[in-house]
Short mmCIF file of N, CA and C in Angstrom, two decimals:
data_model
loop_
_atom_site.label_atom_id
_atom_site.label_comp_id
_atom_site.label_asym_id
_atom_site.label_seq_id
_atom_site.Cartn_x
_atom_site.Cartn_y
_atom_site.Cartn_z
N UNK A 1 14.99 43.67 19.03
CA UNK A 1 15.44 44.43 20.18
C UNK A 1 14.26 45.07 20.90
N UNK A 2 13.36 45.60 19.99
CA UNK A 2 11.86 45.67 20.74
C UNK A 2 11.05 45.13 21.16
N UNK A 3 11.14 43.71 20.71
CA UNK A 3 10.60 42.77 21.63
C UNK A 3 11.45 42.62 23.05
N UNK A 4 12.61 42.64 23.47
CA UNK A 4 13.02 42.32 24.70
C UNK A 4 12.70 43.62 25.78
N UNK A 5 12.69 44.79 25.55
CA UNK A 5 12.60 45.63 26.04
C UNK A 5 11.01 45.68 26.31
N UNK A 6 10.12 45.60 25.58
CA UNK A 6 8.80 45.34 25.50
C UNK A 6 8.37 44.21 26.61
N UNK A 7 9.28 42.87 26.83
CA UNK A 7 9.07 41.98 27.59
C UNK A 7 9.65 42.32 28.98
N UNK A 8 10.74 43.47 28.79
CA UNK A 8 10.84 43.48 30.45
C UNK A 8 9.95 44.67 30.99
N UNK A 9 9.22 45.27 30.07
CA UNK A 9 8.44 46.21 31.35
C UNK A 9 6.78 45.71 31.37
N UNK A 10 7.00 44.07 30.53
CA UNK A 10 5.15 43.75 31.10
C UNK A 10 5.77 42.32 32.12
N UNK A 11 7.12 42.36 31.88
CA UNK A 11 7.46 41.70 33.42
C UNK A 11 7.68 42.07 34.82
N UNK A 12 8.03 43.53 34.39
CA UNK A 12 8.29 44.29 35.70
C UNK A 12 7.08 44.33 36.98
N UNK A 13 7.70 43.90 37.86
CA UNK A 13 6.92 44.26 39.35
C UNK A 13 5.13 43.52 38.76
N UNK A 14 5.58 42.01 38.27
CA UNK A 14 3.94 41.41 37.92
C UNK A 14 3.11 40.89 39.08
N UNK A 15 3.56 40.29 40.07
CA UNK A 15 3.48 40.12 41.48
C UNK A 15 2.43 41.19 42.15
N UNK A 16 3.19 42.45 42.57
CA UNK A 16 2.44 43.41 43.10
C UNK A 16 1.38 43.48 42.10
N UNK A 17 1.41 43.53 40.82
CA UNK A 17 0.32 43.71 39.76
C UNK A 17 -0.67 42.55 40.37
N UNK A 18 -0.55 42.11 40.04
CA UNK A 18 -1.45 41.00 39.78
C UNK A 18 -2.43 40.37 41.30
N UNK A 19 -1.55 40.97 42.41
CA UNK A 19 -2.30 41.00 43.68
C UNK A 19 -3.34 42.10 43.31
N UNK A 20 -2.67 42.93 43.50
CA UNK A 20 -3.65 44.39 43.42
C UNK A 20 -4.82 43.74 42.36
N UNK A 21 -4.89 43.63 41.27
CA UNK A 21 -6.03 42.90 40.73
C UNK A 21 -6.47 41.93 41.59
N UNK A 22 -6.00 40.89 42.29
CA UNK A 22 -6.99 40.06 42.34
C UNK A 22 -7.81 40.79 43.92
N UNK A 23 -7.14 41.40 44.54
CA UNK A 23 -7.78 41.96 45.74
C UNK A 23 -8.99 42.91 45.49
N UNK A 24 -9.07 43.50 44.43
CA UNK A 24 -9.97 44.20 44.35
C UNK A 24 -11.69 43.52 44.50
N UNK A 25 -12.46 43.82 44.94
CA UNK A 25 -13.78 43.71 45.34
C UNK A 25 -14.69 43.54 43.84
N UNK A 26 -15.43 42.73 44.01
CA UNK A 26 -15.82 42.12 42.44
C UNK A 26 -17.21 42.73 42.34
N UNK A 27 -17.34 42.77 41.37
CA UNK A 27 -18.69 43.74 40.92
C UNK A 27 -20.26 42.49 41.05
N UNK A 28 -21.33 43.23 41.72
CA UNK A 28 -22.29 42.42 42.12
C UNK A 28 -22.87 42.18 40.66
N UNK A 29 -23.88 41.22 40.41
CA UNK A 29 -24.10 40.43 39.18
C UNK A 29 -25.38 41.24 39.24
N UNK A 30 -25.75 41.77 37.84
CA UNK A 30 -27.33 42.21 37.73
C UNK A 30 -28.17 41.07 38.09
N UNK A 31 -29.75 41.61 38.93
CA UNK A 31 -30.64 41.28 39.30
C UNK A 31 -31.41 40.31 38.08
N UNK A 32 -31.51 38.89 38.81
CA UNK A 32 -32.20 38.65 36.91
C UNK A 32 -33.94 38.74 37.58
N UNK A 33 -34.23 38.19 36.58
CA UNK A 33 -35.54 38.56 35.94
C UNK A 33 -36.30 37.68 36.39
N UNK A 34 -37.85 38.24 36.48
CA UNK A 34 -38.69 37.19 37.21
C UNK A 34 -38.62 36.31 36.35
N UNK A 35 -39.25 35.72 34.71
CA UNK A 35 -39.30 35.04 34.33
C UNK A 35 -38.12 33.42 34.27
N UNK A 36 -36.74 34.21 34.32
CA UNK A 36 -35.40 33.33 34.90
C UNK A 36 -35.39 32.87 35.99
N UNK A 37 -36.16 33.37 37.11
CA UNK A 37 -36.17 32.73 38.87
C UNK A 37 -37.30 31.57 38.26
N UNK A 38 -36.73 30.47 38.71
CA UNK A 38 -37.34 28.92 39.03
C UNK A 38 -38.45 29.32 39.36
N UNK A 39 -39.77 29.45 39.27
CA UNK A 39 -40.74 29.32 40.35
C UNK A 39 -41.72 28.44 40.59
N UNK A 40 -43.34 28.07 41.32
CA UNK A 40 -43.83 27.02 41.85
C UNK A 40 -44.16 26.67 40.61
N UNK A 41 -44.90 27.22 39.16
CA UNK A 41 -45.66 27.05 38.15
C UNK A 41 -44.68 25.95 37.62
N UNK A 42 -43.41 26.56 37.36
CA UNK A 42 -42.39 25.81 36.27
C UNK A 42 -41.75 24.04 37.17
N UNK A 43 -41.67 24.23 38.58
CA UNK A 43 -41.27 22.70 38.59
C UNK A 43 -42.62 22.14 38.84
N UNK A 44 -43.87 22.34 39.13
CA UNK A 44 -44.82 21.29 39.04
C UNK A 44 -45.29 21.15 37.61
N UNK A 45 -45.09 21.75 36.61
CA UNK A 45 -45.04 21.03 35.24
C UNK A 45 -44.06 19.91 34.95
N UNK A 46 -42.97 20.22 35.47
CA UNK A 46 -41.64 19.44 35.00
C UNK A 46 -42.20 17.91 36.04
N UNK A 47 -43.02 18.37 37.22
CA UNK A 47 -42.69 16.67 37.75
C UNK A 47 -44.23 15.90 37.42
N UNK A 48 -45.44 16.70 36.63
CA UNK A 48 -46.79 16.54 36.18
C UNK A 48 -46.15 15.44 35.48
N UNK A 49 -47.43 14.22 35.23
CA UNK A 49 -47.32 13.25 34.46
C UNK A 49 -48.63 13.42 33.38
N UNK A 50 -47.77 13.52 32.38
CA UNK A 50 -49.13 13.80 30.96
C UNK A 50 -49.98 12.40 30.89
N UNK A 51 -50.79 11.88 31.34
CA UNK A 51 -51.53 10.51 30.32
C UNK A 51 -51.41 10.75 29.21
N UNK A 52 -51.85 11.85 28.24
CA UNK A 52 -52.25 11.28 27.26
C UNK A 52 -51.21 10.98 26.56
N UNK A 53 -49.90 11.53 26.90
CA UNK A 53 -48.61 11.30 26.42
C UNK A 53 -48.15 10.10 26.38
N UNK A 54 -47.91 9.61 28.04
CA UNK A 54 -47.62 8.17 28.02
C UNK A 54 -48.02 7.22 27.41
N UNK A 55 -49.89 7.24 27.19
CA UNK A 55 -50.56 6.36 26.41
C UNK A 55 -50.19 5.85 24.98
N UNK A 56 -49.67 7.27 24.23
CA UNK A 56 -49.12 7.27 23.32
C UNK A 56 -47.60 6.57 23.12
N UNK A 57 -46.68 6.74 23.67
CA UNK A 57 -45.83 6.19 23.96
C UNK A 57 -45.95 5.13 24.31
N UNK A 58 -47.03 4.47 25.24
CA UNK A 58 -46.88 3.01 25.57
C UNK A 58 -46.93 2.43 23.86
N UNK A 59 -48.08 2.69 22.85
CA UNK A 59 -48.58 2.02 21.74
C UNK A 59 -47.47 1.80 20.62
N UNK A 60 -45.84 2.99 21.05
CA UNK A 60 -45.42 2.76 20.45
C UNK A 60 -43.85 1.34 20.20
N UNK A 61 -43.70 0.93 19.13
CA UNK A 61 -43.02 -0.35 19.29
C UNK A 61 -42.03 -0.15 18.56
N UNK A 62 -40.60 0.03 18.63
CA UNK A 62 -39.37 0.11 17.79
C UNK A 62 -38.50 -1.25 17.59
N UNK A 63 -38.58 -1.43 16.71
CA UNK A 63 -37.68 -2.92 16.74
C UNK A 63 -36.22 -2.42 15.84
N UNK A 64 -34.84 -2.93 16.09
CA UNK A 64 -33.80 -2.32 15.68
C UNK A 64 -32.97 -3.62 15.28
N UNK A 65 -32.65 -3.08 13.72
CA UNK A 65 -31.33 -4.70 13.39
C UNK A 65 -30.25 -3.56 13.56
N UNK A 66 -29.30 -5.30 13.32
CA UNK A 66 -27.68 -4.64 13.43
C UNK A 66 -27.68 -4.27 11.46
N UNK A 67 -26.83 -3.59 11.36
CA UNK A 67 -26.60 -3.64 9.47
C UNK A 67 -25.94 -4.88 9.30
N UNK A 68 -26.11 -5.54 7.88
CA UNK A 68 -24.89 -6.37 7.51
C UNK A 68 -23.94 -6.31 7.15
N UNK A 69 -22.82 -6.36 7.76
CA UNK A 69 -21.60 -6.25 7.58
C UNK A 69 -20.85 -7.06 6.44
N UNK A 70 -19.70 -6.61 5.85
CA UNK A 70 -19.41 -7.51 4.88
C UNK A 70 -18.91 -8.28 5.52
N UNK A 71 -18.48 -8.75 6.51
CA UNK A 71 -18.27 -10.40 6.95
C UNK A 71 -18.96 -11.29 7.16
N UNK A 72 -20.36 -11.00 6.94
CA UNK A 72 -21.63 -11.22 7.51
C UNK A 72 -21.77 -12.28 6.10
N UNK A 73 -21.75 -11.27 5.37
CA UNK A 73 -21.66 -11.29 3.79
C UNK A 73 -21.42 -12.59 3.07
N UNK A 74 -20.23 -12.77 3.52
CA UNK A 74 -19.11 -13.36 2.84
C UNK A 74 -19.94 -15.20 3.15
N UNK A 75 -20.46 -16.11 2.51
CA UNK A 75 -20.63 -17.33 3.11
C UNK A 75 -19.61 -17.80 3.99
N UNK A 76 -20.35 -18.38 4.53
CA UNK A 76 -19.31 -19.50 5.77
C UNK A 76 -18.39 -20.32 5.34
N UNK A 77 -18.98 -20.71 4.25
CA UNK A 77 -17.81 -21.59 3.89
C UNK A 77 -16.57 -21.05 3.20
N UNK A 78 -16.67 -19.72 2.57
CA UNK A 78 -15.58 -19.21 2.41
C UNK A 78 -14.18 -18.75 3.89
N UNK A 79 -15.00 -18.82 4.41
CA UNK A 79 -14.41 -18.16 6.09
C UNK A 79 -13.74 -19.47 6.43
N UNK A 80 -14.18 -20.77 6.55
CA UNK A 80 -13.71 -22.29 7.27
C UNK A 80 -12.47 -22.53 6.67
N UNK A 81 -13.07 -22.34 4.95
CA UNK A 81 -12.48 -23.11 4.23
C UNK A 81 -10.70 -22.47 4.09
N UNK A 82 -9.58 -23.04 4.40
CA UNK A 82 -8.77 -22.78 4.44
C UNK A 82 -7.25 -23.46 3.59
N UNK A 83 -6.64 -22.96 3.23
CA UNK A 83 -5.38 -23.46 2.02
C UNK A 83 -4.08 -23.29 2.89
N UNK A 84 -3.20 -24.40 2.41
CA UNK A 84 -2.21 -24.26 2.99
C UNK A 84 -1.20 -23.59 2.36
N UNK A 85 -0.06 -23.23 3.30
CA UNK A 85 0.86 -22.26 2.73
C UNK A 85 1.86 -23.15 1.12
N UNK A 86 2.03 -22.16 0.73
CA UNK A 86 2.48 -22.73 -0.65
C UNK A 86 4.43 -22.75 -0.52
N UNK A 87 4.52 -22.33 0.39
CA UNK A 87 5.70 -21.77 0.78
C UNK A 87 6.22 -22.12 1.86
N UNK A 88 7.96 -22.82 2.08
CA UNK A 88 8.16 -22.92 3.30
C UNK A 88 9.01 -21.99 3.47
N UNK A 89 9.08 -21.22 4.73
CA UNK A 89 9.49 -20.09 5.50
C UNK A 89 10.38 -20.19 6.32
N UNK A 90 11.60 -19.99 6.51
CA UNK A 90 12.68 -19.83 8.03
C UNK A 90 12.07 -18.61 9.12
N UNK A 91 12.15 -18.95 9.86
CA UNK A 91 10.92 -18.70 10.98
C UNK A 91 11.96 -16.89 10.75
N UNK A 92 10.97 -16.40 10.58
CA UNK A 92 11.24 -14.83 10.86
C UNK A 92 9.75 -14.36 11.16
N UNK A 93 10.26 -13.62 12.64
CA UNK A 93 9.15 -13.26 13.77
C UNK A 93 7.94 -13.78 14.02
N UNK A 94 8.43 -15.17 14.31
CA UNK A 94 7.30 -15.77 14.26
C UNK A 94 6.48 -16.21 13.63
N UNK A 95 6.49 -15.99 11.99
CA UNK A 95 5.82 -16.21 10.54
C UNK A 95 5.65 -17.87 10.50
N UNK A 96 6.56 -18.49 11.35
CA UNK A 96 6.95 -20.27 11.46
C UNK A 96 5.28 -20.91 11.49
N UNK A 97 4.92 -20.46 12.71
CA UNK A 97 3.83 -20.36 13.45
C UNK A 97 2.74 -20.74 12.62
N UNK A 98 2.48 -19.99 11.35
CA UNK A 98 1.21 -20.22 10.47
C UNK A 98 1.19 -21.17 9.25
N UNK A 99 0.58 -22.15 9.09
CA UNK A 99 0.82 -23.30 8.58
C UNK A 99 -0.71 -22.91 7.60
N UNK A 100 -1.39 -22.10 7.18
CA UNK A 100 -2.71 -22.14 6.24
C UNK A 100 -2.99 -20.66 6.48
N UNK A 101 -3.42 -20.37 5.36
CA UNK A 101 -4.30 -19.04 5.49
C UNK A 101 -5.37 -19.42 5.01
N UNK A 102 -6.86 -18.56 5.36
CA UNK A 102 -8.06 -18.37 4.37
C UNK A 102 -8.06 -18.28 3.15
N UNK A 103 -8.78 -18.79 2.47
CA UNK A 103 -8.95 -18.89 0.56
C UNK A 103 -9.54 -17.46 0.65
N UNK A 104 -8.62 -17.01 -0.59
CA UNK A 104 -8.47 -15.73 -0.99
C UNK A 104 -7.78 -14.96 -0.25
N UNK A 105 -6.75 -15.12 0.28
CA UNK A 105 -5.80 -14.42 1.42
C UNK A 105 -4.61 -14.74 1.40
N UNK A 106 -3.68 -13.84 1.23
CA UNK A 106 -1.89 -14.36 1.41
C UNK A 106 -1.76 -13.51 2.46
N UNK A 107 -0.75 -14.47 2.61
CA UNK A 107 0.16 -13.89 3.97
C UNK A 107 1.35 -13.49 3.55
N UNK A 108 2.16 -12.72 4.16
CA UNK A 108 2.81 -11.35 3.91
C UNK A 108 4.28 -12.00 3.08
N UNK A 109 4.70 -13.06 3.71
CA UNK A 109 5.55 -13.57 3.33
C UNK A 109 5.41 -14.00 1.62
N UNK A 110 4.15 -14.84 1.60
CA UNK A 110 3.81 -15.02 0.24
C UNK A 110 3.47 -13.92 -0.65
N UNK A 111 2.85 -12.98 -0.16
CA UNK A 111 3.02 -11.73 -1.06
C UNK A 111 4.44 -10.92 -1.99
N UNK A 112 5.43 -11.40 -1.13
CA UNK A 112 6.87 -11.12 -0.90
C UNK A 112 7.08 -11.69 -2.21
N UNK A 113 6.95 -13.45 -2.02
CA UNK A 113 7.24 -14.36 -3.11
C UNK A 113 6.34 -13.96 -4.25
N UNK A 114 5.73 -13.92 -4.24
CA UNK A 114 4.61 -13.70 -5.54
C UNK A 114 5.37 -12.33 -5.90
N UNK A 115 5.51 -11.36 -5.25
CA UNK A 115 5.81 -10.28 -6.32
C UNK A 115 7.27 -10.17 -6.94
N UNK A 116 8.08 -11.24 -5.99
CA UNK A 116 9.49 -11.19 -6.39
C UNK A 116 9.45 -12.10 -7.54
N UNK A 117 8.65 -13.19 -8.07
CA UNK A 117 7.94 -14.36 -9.30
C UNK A 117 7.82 -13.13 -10.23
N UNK A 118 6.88 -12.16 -10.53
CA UNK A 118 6.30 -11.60 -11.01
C UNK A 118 7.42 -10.44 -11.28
N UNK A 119 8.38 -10.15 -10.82
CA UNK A 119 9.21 -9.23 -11.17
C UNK A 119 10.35 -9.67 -11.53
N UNK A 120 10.64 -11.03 -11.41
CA UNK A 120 11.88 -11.71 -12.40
C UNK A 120 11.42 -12.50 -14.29
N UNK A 121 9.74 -12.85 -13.95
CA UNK A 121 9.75 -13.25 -14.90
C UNK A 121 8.15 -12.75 -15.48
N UNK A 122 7.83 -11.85 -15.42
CA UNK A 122 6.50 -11.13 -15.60
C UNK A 122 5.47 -11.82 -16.47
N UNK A 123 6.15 -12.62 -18.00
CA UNK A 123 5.35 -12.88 -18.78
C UNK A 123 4.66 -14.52 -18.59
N UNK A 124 5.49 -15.40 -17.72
CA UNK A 124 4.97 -15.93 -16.95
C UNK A 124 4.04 -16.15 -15.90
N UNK A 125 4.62 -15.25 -14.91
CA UNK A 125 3.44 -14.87 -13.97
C UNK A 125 2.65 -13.89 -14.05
N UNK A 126 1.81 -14.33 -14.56
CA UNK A 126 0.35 -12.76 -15.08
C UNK A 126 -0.18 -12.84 -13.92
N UNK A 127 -1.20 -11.97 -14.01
CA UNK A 127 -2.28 -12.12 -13.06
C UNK A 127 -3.37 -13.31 -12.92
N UNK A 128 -3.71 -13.64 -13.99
CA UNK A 128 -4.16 -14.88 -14.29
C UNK A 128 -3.80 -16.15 -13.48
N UNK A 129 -2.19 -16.10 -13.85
CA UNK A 129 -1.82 -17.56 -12.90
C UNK A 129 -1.59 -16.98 -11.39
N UNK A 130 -1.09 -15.73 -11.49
CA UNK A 130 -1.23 -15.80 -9.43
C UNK A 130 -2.54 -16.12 -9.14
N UNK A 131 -3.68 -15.63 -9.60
CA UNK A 131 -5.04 -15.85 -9.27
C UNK A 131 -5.17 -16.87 -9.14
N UNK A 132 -4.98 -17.86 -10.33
CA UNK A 132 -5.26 -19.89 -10.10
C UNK A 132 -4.31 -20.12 -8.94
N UNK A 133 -3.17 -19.94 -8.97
CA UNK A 133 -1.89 -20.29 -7.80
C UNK A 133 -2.34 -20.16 -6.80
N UNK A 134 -2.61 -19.11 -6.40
CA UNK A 134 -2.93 -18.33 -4.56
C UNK A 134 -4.63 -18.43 -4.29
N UNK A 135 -5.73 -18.91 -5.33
CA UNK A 135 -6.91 -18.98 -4.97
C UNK A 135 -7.19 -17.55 -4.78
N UNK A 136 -7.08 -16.59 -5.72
CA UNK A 136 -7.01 -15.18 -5.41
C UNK A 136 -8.73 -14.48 -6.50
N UNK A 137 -9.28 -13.50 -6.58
CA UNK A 137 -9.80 -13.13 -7.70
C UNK A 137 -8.98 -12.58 -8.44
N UNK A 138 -9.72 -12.53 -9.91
CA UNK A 138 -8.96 -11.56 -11.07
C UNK A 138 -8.23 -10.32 -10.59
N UNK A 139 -9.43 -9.85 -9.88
CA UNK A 139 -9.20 -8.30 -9.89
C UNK A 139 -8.07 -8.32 -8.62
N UNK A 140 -8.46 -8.92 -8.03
CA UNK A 140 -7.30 -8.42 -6.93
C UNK A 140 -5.78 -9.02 -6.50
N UNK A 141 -5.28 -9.80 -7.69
CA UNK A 141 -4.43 -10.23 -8.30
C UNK A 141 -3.75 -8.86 -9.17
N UNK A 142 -4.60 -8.02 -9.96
CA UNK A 142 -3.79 -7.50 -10.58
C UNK A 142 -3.56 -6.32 -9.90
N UNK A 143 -4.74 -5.94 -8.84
CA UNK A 143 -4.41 -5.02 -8.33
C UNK A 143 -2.63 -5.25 -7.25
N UNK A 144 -2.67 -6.18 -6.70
CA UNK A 144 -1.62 -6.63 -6.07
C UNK A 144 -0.18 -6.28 -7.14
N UNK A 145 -0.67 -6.74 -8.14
CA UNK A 145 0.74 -6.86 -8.97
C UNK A 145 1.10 -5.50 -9.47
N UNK A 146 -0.13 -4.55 -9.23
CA UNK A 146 0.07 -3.11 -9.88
C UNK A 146 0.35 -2.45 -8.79
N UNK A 147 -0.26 -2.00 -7.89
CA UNK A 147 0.03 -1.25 -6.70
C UNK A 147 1.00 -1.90 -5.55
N UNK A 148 1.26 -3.14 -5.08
CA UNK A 148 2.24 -3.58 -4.20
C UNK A 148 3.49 -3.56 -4.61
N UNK A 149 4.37 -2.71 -4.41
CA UNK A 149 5.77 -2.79 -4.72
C UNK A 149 6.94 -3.71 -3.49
N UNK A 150 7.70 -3.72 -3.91
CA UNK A 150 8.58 -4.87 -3.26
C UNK A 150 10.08 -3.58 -2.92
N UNK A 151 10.57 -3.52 -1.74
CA UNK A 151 11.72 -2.35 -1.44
C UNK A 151 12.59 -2.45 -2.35
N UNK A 152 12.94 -1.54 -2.67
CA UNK A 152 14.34 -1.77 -3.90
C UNK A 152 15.38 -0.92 -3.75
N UNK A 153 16.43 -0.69 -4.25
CA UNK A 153 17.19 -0.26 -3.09
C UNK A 153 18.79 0.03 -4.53
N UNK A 154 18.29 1.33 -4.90
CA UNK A 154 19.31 1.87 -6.29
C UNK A 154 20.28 2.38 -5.54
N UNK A 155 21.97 1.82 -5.97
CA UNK A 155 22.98 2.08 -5.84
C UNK A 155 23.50 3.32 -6.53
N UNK A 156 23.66 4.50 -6.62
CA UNK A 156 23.63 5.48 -7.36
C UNK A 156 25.77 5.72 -7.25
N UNK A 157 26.13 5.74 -8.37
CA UNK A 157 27.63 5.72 -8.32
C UNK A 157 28.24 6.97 -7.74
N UNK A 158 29.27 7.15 -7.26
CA UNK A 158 30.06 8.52 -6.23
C UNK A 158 30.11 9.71 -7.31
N UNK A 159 29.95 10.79 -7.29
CA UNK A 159 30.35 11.65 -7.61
C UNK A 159 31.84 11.76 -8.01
N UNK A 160 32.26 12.14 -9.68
CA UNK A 160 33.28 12.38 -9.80
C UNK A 160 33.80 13.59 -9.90
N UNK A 161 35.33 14.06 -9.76
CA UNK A 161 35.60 15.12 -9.52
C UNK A 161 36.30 15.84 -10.73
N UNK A 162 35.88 15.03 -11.64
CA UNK A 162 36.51 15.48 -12.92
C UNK A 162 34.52 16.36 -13.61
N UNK A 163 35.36 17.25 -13.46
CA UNK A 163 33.75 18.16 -14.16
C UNK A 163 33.91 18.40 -15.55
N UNK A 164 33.08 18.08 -16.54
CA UNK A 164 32.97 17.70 -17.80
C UNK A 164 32.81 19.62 -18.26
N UNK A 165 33.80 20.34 -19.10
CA UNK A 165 33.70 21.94 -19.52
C UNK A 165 33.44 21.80 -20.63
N UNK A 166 33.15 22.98 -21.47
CA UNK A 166 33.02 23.32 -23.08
C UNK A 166 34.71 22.95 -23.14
N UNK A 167 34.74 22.69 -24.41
CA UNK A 167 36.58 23.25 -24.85
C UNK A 167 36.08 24.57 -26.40
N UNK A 168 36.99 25.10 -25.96
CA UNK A 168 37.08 26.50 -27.12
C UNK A 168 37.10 25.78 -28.46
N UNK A 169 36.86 25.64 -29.61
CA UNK A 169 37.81 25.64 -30.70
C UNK A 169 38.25 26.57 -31.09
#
């Protein structure tokens, strides 16, 4: 309640306020200082040309690489070399479209399959054989099989209305 009352008297008559401020006559700026005024000494330094500076500068030579990037990295022939899909697909969004991926690379769909393999029959599909299967490494085979989960989707039963009590004996 003190806030509204508070808000109508720094609303009241803000208009006339706020003219009256801005009409008022503005205060002149202190005098600066000789050393702050521009003068003849300071721009004929700034447009002076040093020799001995330039000279120096001419002698000098910077040569600049790019870094290597890990794609850079990777041989060429791993990049060309390409595997075909292991999997045929009913065209969903367009997925139809891609007929090979890069060695060492699944595509999203096959990821799908591989982890739904690996979660019906686990002791079969290790990491080991997705790795030989998909042209994958060790490591990132198992990482796939450890960290990529697949949506799952728990039916949890209704609430009953029978509430379970102590009984006395």
């Amino acid at each position: 309640m003190g806030a509204r009352v508070g808000r109508m008297f720094w609303r009241f008559n803000v208009e006339n306020r706020a003219h009256r401020e801005i009409s008022k006559s503005k205060p002149k700026p202190a005098p600066r200082y000789e050393a702050q005024q521009p003068g003849p000494v300071a721009s004929e330094e700034i447009h002076r040309k040093d020799d001995p500076l330039l000279v120096r500068l001419q002698q000098v030579y910077v040569e600049s690489k790019d870094p290597v990037t890990k794609a850079a990295a990777i041989p060429e022939r791993q990049q060309t070399e390409r595997r075909p899909l292991k999997h045929n697909f009913p065209d969903v969004l367009g997925v139809s479209e891609v007929n090979d991926v890069p060695v060492g690379k699944l595509s999203l769909l096959e990821v799908l399959h591989v982890l739904k393999d690996h979660k019906l029959s686990p002791q079969t599909w290790t990491a080991e054989k997705i790795a030989q299967e998909y042209s994958l490494q060790l490591n990132e085979a198992e990482a796939l099989k450890d960290f990529f989960m697949i949506f799952e989707i728990k039916v949890l039963p209704p609430k009953t209305s029978e509430k379970k009590q102590i009984k006395d004996t």
